[in-house]
Coordinates of C-alpha atoms and ligand atoms in Angstrom, one line a residue:
M1313 CA 10.1 3.4 40.2
Q1314 CA 6.2 4.2 39.3
K1315 CA 6.1 4.3 35.9
P1316 CA 5.1 7.7 33.4
S1317 CA 1.1 6.9 32.6
L1318 CA 0.1 7.3 29.2
H1319 CA -3.1 7.8 27.0
L1320 CA -2.3 5.2 24.2
K1321 CA -4.5 5.4 21.2
I1322 CA -5.3 2.8 19.0
A1323 CA -6.5 3.5 15.5
A1324 CA -9.4 2.3 13.4
P1325 CA -9.3 1.3 11.0
R1326 CA -5.8 -0.6 10.4
G1327 CA -3.5 -2.8 9.7
F1328 CA -4.4 -5.7 6.7
C1329 CA -6.8 -4.9 4.0
A1330 CA -9.1 -7.0 1.8
G1331 CA -6.0 -7.1 -0.4
V1332 CA -3.3 -8.3 1.6
D1333 CA -4.7 -10.4 2.7
R1334 CA -5.4 -12.0 -0.2
A1335 CA -2.8 -12.1 -1.3
I1336 CA -1.4 -13.9 1.7
R1337 CA -3.5 -16.6 1.5
I1338 CA -2.9 -16.8 -2.4
V1339 CA 0.9 -17.7 -1.5
E1340 CA 0.0 -20.1 1.0
L1341 CA -2.8 -21.8 -1.2
A1342 CA 0.2 -22.2 -3.9
L1343 CA 2.5 -23.9 -1.0
E1344 CA -0.4 -26.2 -0.3
R1345 CA -1.2 -26.8 -3.7
Y1346 CA 2.2 -26.9 -4.8
G1347 CA 4.6 -27.8 -1.9
P1348 CA 7.6 -25.6 -1.6
P1349 CA 9.0 -23.9 -3.6
V1350 CA 7.1 -21.4 -4.3
Y1351 CA 8.4 -18.0 -6.2
V1352 CA 7.2 -14.8 -5.9
R1353 CA 8.1 -12.4 -7.7
H1354 CA 8.5 -9.0 -5.0
E1355 CA 8.1 -8.9 -1.4
I1356 CA 3.8 -10.4 -1.4
V1357 CA 3.1 -7.5 0.3
H1358 CA 6.1 -4.7 1.8
N1359 CA 6.3 -6.1 5.2
K1360 CA 9.4 -7.5 6.3
F1361 CA 7.7 -10.0 8.4
V1362 CA 5.4 -10.9 6.4
V1363 CA 8.1 -11.8 4.0
D1364 CA 9.8 -14.5 6.6
R1365 CA 6.7 -15.5 7.6
L1366 CA 6.1 -17.1 4.2
R1367 CA 9.7 -18.4 3.7
G1368 CA 9.7 -20.3 6.0
M1369 CA 7.0 -22.2 4.4
G1370 CA 8.8 -22.0 1.4
A1371 CA 7.8 -19.1 -0.1
V1372 CA 11.1 -17.9 -2.2
F1373 CA 11.0 -14.1 -3.2
V1374 CA 13.0 -12.6 -6.1
E1375 CA 13.0 -9.3 -8.2
E1376 CA 13.4 -10.8 -11.4
L1377 CA 11.2 -14.2 -13.5
D1378 CA 14.0 -15.0 -14.6
K1379 CA 15.4 -15.8 -11.2
V1380 CA 12.4 -18.3 -10.8
P1381 CA 13.7 -21.5 -12.4
D1382 CA 11.2 -23.5 -15.4
G1383 CA 8.4 -25.9 -13.8
V1384 CA 8.1 -23.8 -10.6
P1385 CA 4.4 -22.1 -10.0
V1386 CA 5.1 -18.0 -9.6
V1387 CA 2.9 -15.4 -7.6
F1388 CA 3.0 -12.0 -8.5
S1389 CA 2.8 -9.4 -5.7
A1390 CA -0.1 -7.5 -4.7
H1391 CA 0.9 -4.3 -6.1
G1392 CA 0.7 -5.6 -9.9
V1393 CA 3.1 -6.5 -12.9
P1394 CA 3.8 -4.7 -16.5
K1395 CA 1.8 -7.1 -19.3
S1396 CA 5.3 -8.0 -20.3
V1397 CA 5.5 -10.3 -17.3
P1398 CA 2.5 -12.2 -17.2
A1399 CA 3.7 -12.9 -21.1
K1400 CA 6.6 -14.6 -20.1
A1401 CA 6.0 -16.4 -17.4
Q1402 CA 3.0 -17.6 -20.2
A1403 CA 5.4 -18.1 -22.8
R1404 CA 7.7 -20.3 -21.0
G1405 CA 4.7 -22.4 -19.6
L1406 CA 5.4 -21.8 -16.2
D1407 CA 2.2 -21.4 -14.0
Y1408 CA 1.6 -18.7 -12.2
L1409 CA -0.8 -16.9 -9.9
D1410 CA -1.6 -13.3 -9.8
A1411 CA -1.8 -11.6 -6.6
T1412 CA -2.3 -7.8 -7.7
C1413 CA -5.0 -6.0 -5.7
P1414 CA -8.3 -6.3 -7.5
L1415 CA -8.0 -2.3 -7.3
V1416 CA -5.4 -2.2 -8.8
S1417 CA -5.9 -4.3 -12.0
K1418 CA -9.0 -1.7 -11.9
V1419 CA -6.6 1.2 -12.6
H1420 CA -5.2 -1.2 -14.9
R1421 CA -8.4 -1.4 -16.8
Q1422 CA -9.2 2.1 -16.7
A1423 CA -5.7 3.0 -18.3
E1424 CA -6.1 0.4 -21.4
R1425 CA -9.5 1.6 -22.4
M1426 CA -8.3 5.2 -22.1
V1427 CA -5.5 4.7 -24.3
G1428 CA -7.8 2.3 -26.8
K1429 CA -9.9 5.6 -27.2
G1430 CA -6.4 7.4 -27.8
M1431 CA -5.9 9.5 -25.0
Q1432 CA -3.1 10.4 -23.1
I1433 CA -2.7 9.5 -19.6
L1434 CA -1.6 11.8 -17.0
F1435 CA -0.9 9.7 -13.8
V1436 CA -0.2 10.6 -10.3
G1437 CA 2.3 8.1 -8.3
H1438 CA 5.7 7.8 -7.3
E1439 CA 8.3 7.5 -9.7
G1440 CA 10.0 3.7 -9.5
H1441 CA 7.1 2.4 -7.1
P1442 CA 6.3 -1.4 -8.2
E1443 CA 2.6 -0.8 -8.5
V1444 CA 3.6 2.3 -11.0
I1445 CA 5.6 0.4 -12.6
G1446 CA 3.4 -2.1 -13.3
T1447 CA 0.2 0.5 -14.0
F1448 CA 2.5 2.1 -16.8
G1449 CA 3.1 -1.3 -18.1
Q1450 CA -0.1 -2.3 -19.5
V1451 CA -0.2 1.0 -21.9
A1452 CA 2.3 1.4 -25.1
E1453 CA 5.2 3.5 -24.1
G1454 CA 4.5 7.1 -24.3
S1455 CA 0.9 7.1 -23.8
M1456 CA 1.4 7.3 -20.3
Q1457 CA 2.8 10.6 -18.9
L1458 CA 4.0 10.7 -14.3
V1459 CA 3.0 13.0 -12.2
E1460 CA 4.1 13.3 -8.7
T1461 CA 4.0 17.1 -7.4
E1462 CA 1.9 20.3 -7.9
E1463 CA 4.7 21.4 -9.6
D1464 CA 4.4 18.5 -12.1
A1465 CA 0.3 19.5 -12.6
R1466 CA 1.3 22.8 -12.9
T1467 CA 3.6 21.9 -16.1
V1468 CA 2.7 18.6 -17.4
E1469 CA 2.7 19.4 -21.2
V1470 CA 0.1 17.5 -22.9
A1471 CA -0.7 16.8 -26.7
N1472 CA -4.8 17.3 -27.2
P1473 CA -5.8 18.8 -23.7
D1474 CA -9.5 17.1 -24.9
N1475 CA -8.3 14.0 -25.5
L1476 CA -7.2 13.4 -21.9
G1477 CA -7.5 11.4 -19.1
F1478 CA -5.1 11.0 -15.5
L1479 CA -5.4 8.1 -13.5
T1480 CA -4.0 7.7 -9.9
Q1481 CA -1.8 5.4 -7.6
T1482 CA -4.2 3.2 -5.1
T1483 CA -2.2 4.2 -1.7
L1484 CA -1.5 8.1 -1.8
S1485 CA -1.7 10.6 0.2
V1486 CA -5.8 12.1 -0.1
D1487 CA -5.4 15.7 0.7
D1488 CA -2.1 15.6 -2.1
T1489 CA -3.8 13.8 -4.9
A1490 CA -7.1 16.0 -4.3
A1491 CA -4.9 18.9 -5.1
I1492 CA -2.7 17.8 -7.7
I1493 CA -6.2 16.6 -9.7
D1494 CA -7.3 20.6 -9.1
I1495 CA -4.6 21.5 -10.8
L1496 CA -5.0 19.4 -13.7
K1497 CA -8.7 20.0 -13.5
S1498 CA -8.3 23.6 -13.8
R1499 CA -5.3 23.6 -17.0
F1500 CA -7.1 20.8 -18.7
P1501 CA -10.9 21.7 -17.9
N1502 CA -12.0 18.4 -20.4
I1503 CA -9.7 15.8 -18.6
Q1504 CA -11.5 12.4 -17.9
G1505 CA -11.2 10.4 -14.6
P1506 CA -12.6 8.4 -11.8
R1507 CA -15.2 10.2 -9.8
G1508 CA -12.5 11.1 -7.5
E1509 CA -9.4 9.3 -8.0
D1510 CA -8.0 6.1 -7.6
I1511 CA -7.2 5.5 -3.7
C1512 CA -8.4 2.5 -2.3
Y1513 CA -10.5 2.4 0.5
A1514 CA -8.0 1.3 3.2
T1515 CA -5.8 3.8 1.8
S1516 CA -8.4 6.3 2.1
N1517 CA -10.4 4.7 5.6
R1518 CA -6.6 4.6 7.7
Q1519 CA -5.4 8.5 6.5
A1520 CA -9.1 9.7 8.1
A1521 CA -8.1 7.4 11.4
V1522 CA -5.0 8.9 11.8
K1523 CA -6.6 12.3 11.2
Q1524 CA -9.7 11.3 13.9
I1525 CA -6.9 10.3 17.2
A1526 CA -3.7 12.8 15.9
Q1527 CA -6.0 16.0 17.4
S1528 CA -5.9 14.9 20.5
C1529 CA -2.1 13.1 20.3
D1530 CA 1.6 14.4 21.3
K1531 CA 3.2 11.8 19.3
M1532 CA 1.8 9.0 15.9
L1533 CA 3.6 4.9 15.6
V1534 CA 3.3 4.3 12.7
I1535 CA 4.0 0.6 12.0
G1536 CA 5.2 -0.4 8.3
A1537 CA 7.6 -1.1 6.7
P1538 CA 9.8 1.8 4.3
N1539 CA 9.3 1.1 1.0
S1540 CA 5.5 1.1 2.5
S1541 CA 3.9 4.1 0.2
N1542 CA 0.4 3.7 2.5
S1543 CA 2.3 3.2 5.7
R1544 CA 4.8 6.0 5.0
R1545 CA 1.2 7.9 4.0
L1546 CA 0.1 7.7 7.6
A1547 CA 3.1 9.0 9.2
E1548 CA 3.2 12.3 6.9
V1549 CA -1.0 12.7 7.4
A1550 CA 0.1 12.9 10.8
E1551 CA 2.9 15.1 10.8
R1552 CA 1.0 17.5 8.8
M1553 CA -1.1 18.1 12.0
D1554 CA 2.2 19.3 13.6
V1555 CA 2.4 15.6 15.9
P1556 CA 5.6 14.4 15.0
S1557 CA 5.4 10.6 14.0
R1558 CA 7.9 8.1 13.1
L1559 CA 7.0 4.8 11.5
V1560 CA 8.7 2.0 12.9
Q1561 CA 8.6 -2.1 11.5
R1562 CA 8.2 -3.3 15.5
A1563 CA 8.7 -3.0 18.5
S1564 CA 12.7 -3.0 18.4
D1565 CA 12.8 0.1 16.2
I1566 CA 11.7 2.3 18.5
D1567 CA 13.6 5.0 19.9
W1568 CA 12.5 6.0 23.2
D1569 CA 15.0 8.8 23.5
W1570 CA 12.4 10.5 20.6
L1571 CA 9.5 9.1 21.9
G1572 CA 10.2 10.6 25.6
E1573 CA 6.7 10.4 28.3
P1574 CA 4.4 11.8 25.9
S1575 CA 1.1 12.0 27.7
C1576 CA -0.8 10.6 24.6
L1577 CA 1.0 8.5 21.8
G1578 CA -1.0 7.5 19.0
V1579 CA -0.6 4.2 17.1
T1580 CA -1.6 2.9 13.8
A1581 CA -0.5 0.4 11.7
G1582 CA -0.6 0.4 7.2
A1583 CA -2.3 -1.7 5.2
S1584 CA 0.7 -4.4 4.8
A1585 CA 1.4 -4.4 9.0
P1586 CA -0.1 -7.4 11.3
E1587 CA -1.8 -6.8 14.3
V1588 CA 0.6 -9.1 15.7
L1589 CA 3.5 -6.4 15.8
V1590 CA 0.6 -4.2 16.7
R1591 CA 0.3 -6.2 19.8
E1592 CA 3.8 -6.3 20.0
V1593 CA 4.5 -2.4 19.7
I1594 CA 2.0 -1.8 22.5
D1595 CA 3.4 -4.5 25.0
A1596 CA 6.8 -3.0 24.6
I1597 CA 5.2 0.5 25.1
A1598 CA 3.3 -0.9 28.1
E1599 CA 6.6 -2.2 29.7
R1600 CA 8.1 1.2 30.5
F1601 CA 5.0 3.3 30.8
E1602 CA 1.0 2.8 32.6
V1603 CA -0.6 3.0 29.7
I1604 CA -4.4 3.5 29.3
E1605 CA -5.3 1.9 26.5
E1606 CA -8.5 3.3 23.8
E1607 CA -9.3 2.6 21.1
A1608 CA -11.1 4.7 18.3
E1609 CA -14.4 3.1 16.6
H1610 CA -14.9 2.5 13.3
E1611 CA -17.4 0.8 11.4
P1612 CA -16.1 -2.5 10.3
E1613 CA -14.9 -2.7 6.8
A1614 CA -16.3 -5.7 4.8
M1615 CA -14.4 -5.9 2.2
V1616 CA -13.6 -9.3 0.4
F1617 CA -12.0 -10.3 -2.6
K1618 CA -12.6 -13.5 -4.4
L1619 CA -9.8 -15.6 -4.8
P1620 CA -8.1 -16.6 -7.9
R1621 CA -10.5 -20.0 -10.2
Q1622 CA -7.3 -22.2 -9.8
L1623 CA -6.7 -22.1 -6.3
V1624 CA -11.0 -22.7 -5.6
A1625 CA -11.5 -25.1 -7.8
Ligands
0CM725 O1 1.9 0.8 -2.7 P1 2.3 0.0 -1.1 O2 3.9 0.6 -1.8 O3 1.8 0.9 0.1 O4 2.4 -1.9 -0.8 P2 2.1 -2.5 0.8 O5 2.6 -3.8 0.3 O6 2.2 -1.5 1.8 O7 0.7 -2.2 0.9 C1 -0.6 -3.2 0.0 C2 -0.4 -3.1 -1.0 C3 -0.5 -2.5 -2.0 C4 -0.7 -2.1 -3.7
SF4_726 FE1 -5.5 -3.0 -2.7 FE2 -5.5 -0.7 -0.9 FE3 -4.9 -2.9 0.2 FE4 -3.5 -2.2 -2.2 S1 -3.9 -0.9 0.2 S2 -3.4 -4.1 -1.0 S3 -4.6 -1.1 -3.4 S4 -6.9 -2.4 -0.8

């Protein structure tokens, strides 16, 4: 029987960003340097495939530092940690390596600076996300308030509108965040903050890449984990353009009934999803369809972050 034909548009850029590359490399190098086990606090990046591979090499993943035995090295995940975490590690004499993405650390420093000037901070982000917990943990309790939605931005109360700042999570929706910041700026004209927001280059580039292909696609598959904020935002971007979209971790997650027989399917991957899973998904699609593959053109992303000094010395 002849397979139905399918135009497959593959977004670019997609997949691993510089912060994810660096975080994974830190665990690999720590395993080489110290030998297993190397403990990792929280999933190093939000991807089961990445975590399982490192676990196979001797990494042990835990959610809290008190699960790390004395005398073994521990790595903090790419999403960042509250200040209390390295402080506790130091107090216990643990060897720790910080894999926090430098773009998240930059927001941490901005938060400290603002609070140092006595400012109150409105932080745009998603409650409960580890990056948000980590950033709140940089400053004294009560100096930062969470703004999740436009409604929050319209109703948040501040002590002094003339000594107010805003910061954002790095992996938010570019469009939603712009709308929230517009509201904050119109309510509090003297609010201070980054030039645009703190959304990172990888998040905004991947969202733009989805927009570019979604206009000509009937459906979209996003490879990424359900707890990956940046990956979920990619599916949302396509949905907002009326392109039904699903987040899948790998090929076995594809709901073929839902997919049906689109004439054009878009595929992309979140910043924590390895390219090997993109290939796996494309291969699974090619078993059922006569695929015409087309990869979007894009400028290569040149961002590279330095490794911690302990690992390169
Ligand atoms: O923050 P998010 O949930 O998108 O994390 P991730 O591990 O999926 O992606 C990389 C990062 C960061 C910070
Ligand atoms: Fe860093 Fe952005 Fe990648 Fe997160 S998604 S690790 S903030 S570059």
